[in-house]
PDB file of C-alpha atoms in Angstrom:
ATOM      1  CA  UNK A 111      52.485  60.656   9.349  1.00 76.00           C
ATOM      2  CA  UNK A 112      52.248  64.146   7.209  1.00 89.00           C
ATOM      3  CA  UNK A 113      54.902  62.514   5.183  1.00 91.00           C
ATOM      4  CA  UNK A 114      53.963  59.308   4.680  1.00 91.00           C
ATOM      5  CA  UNK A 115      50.332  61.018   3.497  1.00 91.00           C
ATOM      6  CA  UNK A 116      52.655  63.211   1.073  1.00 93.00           C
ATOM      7  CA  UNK A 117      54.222  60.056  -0.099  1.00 94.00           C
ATOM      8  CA  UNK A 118      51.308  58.441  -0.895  1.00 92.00           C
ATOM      9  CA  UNK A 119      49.493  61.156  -2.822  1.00 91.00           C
ATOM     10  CA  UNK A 120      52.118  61.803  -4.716  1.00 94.00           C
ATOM     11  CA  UNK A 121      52.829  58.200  -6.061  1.00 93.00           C
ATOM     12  CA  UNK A 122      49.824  56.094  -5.348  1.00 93.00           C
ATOM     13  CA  UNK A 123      51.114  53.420  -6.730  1.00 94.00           C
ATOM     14  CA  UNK A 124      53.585  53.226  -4.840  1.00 94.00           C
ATOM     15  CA  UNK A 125      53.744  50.130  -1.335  1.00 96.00           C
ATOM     16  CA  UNK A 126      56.702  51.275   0.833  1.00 96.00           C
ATOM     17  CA  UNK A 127      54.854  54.539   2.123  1.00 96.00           C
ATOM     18  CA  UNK A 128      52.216  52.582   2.895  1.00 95.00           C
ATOM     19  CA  UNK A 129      54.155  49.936   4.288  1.00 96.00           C
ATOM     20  CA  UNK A 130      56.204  52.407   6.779  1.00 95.00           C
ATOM     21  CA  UNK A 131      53.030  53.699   7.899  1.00 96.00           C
ATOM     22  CA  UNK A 132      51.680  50.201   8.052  1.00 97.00           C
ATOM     23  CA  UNK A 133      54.192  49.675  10.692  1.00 97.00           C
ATOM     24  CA  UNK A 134      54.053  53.182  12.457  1.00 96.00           C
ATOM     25  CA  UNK A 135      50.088  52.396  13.137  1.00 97.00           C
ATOM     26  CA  UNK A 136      51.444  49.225  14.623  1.00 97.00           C
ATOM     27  CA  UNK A 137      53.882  50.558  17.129  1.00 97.00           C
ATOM     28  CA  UNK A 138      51.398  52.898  18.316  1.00 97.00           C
ATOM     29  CA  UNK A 139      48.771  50.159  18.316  1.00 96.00           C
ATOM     30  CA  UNK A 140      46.390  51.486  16.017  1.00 97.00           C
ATOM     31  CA  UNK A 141      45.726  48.142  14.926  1.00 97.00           C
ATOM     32  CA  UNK A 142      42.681  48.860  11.780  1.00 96.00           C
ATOM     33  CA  UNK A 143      44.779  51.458  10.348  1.00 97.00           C
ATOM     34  CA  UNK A 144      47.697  49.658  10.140  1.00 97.00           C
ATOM     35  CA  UNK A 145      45.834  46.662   8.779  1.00 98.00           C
ATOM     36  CA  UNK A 146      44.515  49.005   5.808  1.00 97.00           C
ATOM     37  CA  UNK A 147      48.143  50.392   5.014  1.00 97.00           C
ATOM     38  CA  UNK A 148      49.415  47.054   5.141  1.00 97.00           C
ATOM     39  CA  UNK A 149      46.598  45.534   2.708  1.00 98.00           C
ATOM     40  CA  UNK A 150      46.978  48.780   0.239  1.00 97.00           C
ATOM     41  CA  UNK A 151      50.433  47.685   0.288  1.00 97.00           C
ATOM     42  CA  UNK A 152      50.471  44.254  -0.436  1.00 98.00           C
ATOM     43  CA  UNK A 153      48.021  44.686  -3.155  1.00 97.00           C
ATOM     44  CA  UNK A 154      50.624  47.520  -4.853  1.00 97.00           C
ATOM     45  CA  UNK A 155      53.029  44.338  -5.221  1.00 97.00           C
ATOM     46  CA  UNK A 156      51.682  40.790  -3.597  1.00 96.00           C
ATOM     47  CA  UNK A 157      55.574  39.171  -4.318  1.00 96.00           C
ATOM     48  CA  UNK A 158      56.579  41.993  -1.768  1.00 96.00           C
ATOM     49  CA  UNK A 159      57.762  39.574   1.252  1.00 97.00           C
ATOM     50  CA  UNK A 160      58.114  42.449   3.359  1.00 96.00           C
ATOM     51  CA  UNK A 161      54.583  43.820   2.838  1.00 97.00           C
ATOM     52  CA  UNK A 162      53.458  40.205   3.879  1.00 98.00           C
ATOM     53  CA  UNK A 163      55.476  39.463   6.359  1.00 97.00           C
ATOM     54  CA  UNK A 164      54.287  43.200   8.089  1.00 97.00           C
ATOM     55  CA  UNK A 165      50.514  42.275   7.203  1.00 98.00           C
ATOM     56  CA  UNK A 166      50.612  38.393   9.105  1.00 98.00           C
ATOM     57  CA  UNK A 167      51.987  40.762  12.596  1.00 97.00           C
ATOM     58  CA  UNK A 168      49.103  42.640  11.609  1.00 98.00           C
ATOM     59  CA  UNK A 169      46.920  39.715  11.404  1.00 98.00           C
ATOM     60  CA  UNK A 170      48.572  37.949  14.149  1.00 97.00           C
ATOM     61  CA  UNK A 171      48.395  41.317  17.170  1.00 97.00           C
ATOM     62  CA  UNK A 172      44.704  40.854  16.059  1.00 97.00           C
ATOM     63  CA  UNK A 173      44.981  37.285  17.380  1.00 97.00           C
ATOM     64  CA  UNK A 174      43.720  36.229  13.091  1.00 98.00           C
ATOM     65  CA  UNK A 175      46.848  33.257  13.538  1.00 98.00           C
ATOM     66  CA  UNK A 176      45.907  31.770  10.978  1.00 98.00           C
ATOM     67  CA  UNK A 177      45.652  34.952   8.723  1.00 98.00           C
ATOM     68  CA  UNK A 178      48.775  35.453   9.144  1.00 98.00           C
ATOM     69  CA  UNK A 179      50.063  32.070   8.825  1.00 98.00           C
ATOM     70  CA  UNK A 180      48.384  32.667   5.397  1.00 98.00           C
ATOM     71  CA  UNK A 181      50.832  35.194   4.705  1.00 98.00           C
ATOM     72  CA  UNK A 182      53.596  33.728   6.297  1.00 98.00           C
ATOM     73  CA  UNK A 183      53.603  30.934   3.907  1.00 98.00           C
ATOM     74  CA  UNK A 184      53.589  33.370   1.261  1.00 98.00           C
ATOM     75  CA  UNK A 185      56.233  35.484   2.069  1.00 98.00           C
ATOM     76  CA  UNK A 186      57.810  32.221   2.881  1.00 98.00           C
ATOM     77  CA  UNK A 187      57.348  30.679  -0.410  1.00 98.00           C
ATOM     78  CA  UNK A 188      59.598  34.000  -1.963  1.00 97.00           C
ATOM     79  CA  UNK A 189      62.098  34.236   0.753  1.00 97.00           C
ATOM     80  CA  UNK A 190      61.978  30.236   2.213  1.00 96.00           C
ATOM     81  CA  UNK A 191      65.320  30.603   4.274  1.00 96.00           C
ATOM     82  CA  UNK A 192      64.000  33.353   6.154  1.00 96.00           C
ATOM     83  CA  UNK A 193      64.692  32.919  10.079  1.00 97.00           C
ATOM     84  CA  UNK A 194      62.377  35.802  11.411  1.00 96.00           C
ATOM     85  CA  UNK A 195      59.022  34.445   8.677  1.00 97.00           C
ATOM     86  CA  UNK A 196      59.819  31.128  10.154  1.00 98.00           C
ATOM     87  CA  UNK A 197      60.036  32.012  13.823  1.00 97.00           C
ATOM     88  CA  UNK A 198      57.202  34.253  13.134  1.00 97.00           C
ATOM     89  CA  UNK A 199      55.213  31.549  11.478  1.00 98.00           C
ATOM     90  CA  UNK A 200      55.473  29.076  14.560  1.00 98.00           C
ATOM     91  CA  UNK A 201      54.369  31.477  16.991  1.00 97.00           C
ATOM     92  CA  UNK A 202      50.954  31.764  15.223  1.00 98.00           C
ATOM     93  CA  UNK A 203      50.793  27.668  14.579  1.00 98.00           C
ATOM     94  CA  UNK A 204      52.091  27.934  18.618  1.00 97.00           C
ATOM     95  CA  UNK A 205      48.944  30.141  19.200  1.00 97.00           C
ATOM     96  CA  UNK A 206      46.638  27.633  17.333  1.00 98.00           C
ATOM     97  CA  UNK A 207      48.165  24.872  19.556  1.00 96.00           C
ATOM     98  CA  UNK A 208      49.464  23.600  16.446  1.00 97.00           C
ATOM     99  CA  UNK A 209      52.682  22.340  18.545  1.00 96.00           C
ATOM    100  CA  UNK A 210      54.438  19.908  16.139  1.00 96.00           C
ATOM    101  CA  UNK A 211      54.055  22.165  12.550  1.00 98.00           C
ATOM    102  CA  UNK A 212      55.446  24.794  15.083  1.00 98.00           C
ATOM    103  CA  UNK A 213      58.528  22.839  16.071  1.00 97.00           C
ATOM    104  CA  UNK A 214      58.880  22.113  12.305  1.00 98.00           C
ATOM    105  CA  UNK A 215      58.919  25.617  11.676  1.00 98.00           C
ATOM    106  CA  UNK A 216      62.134  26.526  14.771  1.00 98.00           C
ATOM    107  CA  UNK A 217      63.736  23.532  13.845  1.00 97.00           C
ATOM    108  CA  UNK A 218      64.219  24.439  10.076  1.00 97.00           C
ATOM    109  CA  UNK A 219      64.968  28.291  11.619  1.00 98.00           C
ATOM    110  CA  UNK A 220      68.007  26.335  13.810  1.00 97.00           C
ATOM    111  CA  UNK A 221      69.172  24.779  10.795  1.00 97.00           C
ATOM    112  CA  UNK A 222      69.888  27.901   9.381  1.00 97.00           C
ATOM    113  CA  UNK A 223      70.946  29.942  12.084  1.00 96.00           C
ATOM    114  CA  UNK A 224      71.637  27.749  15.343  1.00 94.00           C
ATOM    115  CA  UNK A 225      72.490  30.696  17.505  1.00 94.00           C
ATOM    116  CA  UNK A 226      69.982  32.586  17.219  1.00 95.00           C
ATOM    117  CA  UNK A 227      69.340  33.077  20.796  1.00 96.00           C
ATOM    118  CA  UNK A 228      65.764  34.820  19.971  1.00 96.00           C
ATOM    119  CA  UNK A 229      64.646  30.575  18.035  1.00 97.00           C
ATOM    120  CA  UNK A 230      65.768  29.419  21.421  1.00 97.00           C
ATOM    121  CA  UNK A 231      63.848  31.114  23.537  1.00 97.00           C
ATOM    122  CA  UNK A 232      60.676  30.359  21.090  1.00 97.00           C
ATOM    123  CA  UNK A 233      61.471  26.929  20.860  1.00 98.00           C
ATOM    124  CA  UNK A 234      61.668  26.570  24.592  1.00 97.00           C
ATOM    125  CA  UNK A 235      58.042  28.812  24.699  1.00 96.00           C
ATOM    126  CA  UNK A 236      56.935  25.871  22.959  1.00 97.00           C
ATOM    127  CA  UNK A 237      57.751  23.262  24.459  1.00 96.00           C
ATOM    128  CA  UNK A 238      56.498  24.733  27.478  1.00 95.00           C
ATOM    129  CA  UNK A 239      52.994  25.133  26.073  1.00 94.00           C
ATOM    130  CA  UNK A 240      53.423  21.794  24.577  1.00 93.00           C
ATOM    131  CA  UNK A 241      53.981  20.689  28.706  1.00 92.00           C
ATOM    132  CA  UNK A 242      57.376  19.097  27.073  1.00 94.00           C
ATOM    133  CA  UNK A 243      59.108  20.786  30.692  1.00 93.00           C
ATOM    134  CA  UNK A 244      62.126  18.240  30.154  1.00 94.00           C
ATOM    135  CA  UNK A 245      62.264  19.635  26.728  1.00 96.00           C
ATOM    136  CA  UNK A 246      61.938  23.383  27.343  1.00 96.00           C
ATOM    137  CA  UNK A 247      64.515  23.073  30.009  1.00 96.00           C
ATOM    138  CA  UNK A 248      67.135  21.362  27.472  1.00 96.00           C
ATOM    139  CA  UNK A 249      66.804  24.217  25.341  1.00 97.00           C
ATOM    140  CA  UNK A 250      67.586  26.593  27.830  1.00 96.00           C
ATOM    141  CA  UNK A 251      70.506  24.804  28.643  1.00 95.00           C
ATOM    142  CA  UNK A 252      71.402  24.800  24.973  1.00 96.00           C
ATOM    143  CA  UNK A 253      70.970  29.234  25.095  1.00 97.00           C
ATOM    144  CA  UNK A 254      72.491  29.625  28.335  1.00 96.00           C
ATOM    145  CA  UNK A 255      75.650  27.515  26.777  1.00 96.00           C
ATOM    146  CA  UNK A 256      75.742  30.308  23.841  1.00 96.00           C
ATOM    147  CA  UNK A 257      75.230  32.949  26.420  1.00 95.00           C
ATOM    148  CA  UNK A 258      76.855  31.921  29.881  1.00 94.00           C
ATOM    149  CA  UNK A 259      76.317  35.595  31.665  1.00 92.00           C
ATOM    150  CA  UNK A 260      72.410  36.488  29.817  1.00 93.00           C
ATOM    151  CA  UNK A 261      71.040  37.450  33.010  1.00 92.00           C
ATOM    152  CA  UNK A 262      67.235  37.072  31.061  1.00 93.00           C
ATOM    153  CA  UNK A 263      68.351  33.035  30.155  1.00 93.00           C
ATOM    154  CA  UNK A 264      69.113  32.135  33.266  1.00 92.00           C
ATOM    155  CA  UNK A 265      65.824  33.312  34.898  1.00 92.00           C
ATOM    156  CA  UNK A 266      63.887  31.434  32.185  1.00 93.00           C
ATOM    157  CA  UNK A 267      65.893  28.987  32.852  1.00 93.00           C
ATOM    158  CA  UNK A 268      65.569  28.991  36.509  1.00 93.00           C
ATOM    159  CA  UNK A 269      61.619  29.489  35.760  1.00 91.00           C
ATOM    160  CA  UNK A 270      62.134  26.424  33.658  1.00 93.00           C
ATOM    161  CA  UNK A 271      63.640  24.618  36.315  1.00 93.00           C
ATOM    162  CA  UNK A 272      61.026  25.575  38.597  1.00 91.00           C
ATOM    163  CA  UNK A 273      58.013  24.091  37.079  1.00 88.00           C
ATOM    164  CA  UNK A 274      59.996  20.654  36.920  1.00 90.00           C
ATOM    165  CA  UNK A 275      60.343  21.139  40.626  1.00 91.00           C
ATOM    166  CA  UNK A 276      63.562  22.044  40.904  1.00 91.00           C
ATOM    167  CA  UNK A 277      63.934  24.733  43.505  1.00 89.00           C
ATOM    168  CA  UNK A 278      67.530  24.462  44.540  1.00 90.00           C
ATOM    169  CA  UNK A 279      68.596  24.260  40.970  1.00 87.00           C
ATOM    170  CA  UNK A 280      66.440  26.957  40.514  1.00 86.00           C
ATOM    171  CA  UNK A 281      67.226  29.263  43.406  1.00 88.00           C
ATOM    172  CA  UNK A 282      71.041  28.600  41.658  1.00 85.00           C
ATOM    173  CA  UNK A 283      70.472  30.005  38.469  1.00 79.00           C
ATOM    174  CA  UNK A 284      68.969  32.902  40.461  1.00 79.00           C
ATOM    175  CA  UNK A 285      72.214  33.469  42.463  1.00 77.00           C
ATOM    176  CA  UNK A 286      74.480  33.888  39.330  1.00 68.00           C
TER     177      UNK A 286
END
């Protein structure tokens, strides 16, 4: 942190220092302080996608979704093929039960990366909130086909399975 500080004094100015300590407050959960790093930052340079993208985690580990959907869409707007602002962007519409606009969002991530194993498993999170069981469970299936021996897909899958009622298929996917 000394460093960053450093940084900072010495060139004001200046978003990444603030933007690396944005996200150092974050992994040790010091939520405000990271949100003020973050905000210095974006302000240094708003067309910064990064900054944004950093400040909607922000917003979004301090349950503002729709915050950070706000700067989702921005960062969005500068970098629109962007898998992780996408996925990113429909867990927060996900967390405002906003199921469809967050289906829009994985489905446009799939269409630019359809093995992306991490769009899977948030597509299937959706589905499941959504109570679309059938649904989540087909997208399993679709992971576990990329990954045949993921030990953590086929207990989602299994869990998957499970709600639909299931069990021996279930108990099978635990056996592998």
């Amino acid at each position: 942190l000394s460093d960053l500080a450093e940084a900072i004094r010495l060139n004001p100015n200046y978003g990444w220092p603030r933007q690396n300590r944005s996200i150092l407050f974050g992994s040790l959960q010091e939520w405000d302080h990271a949100l003020i790093d973050s905000d210095a930052a974006v302000s240094l340079d708003p067309q910064e996608a990064e900054f944004l993208r950093q400040r909607a985690h922000i917003k979004t580990c301090l349950r503002d979704y729709a915050g950070g959907i706000q700067d989702l869409d921005a960062a969005l707007a500068l970098q629109p093929d962007h898998v992780p602002s996408l996925c990113q962007r429909a867990s927060a519409k996900q967390r405002l039960q906003l199921h469809e606009q967050a289906l829009a969002d994985i489905e446009h991530a799939l269409q630019l990366d359809s093995q992306r194993i991490e769009t899977l498993r948030l597509k299937a999170w959706i589905h499941s909130c959504a109570g679309a069981y059938d649904r989540q469970l087909e997208t399993f299936e679709q992971a576990v086909r990329l990954r045949p021996r993921d030990s953590h897909l086929l207990y989602a899958r299994s869990l998957a399975k499970e709600n639909m009622g299931r069990h021996e298929e279930a108990i099978a996917d635990c056996d592998k």
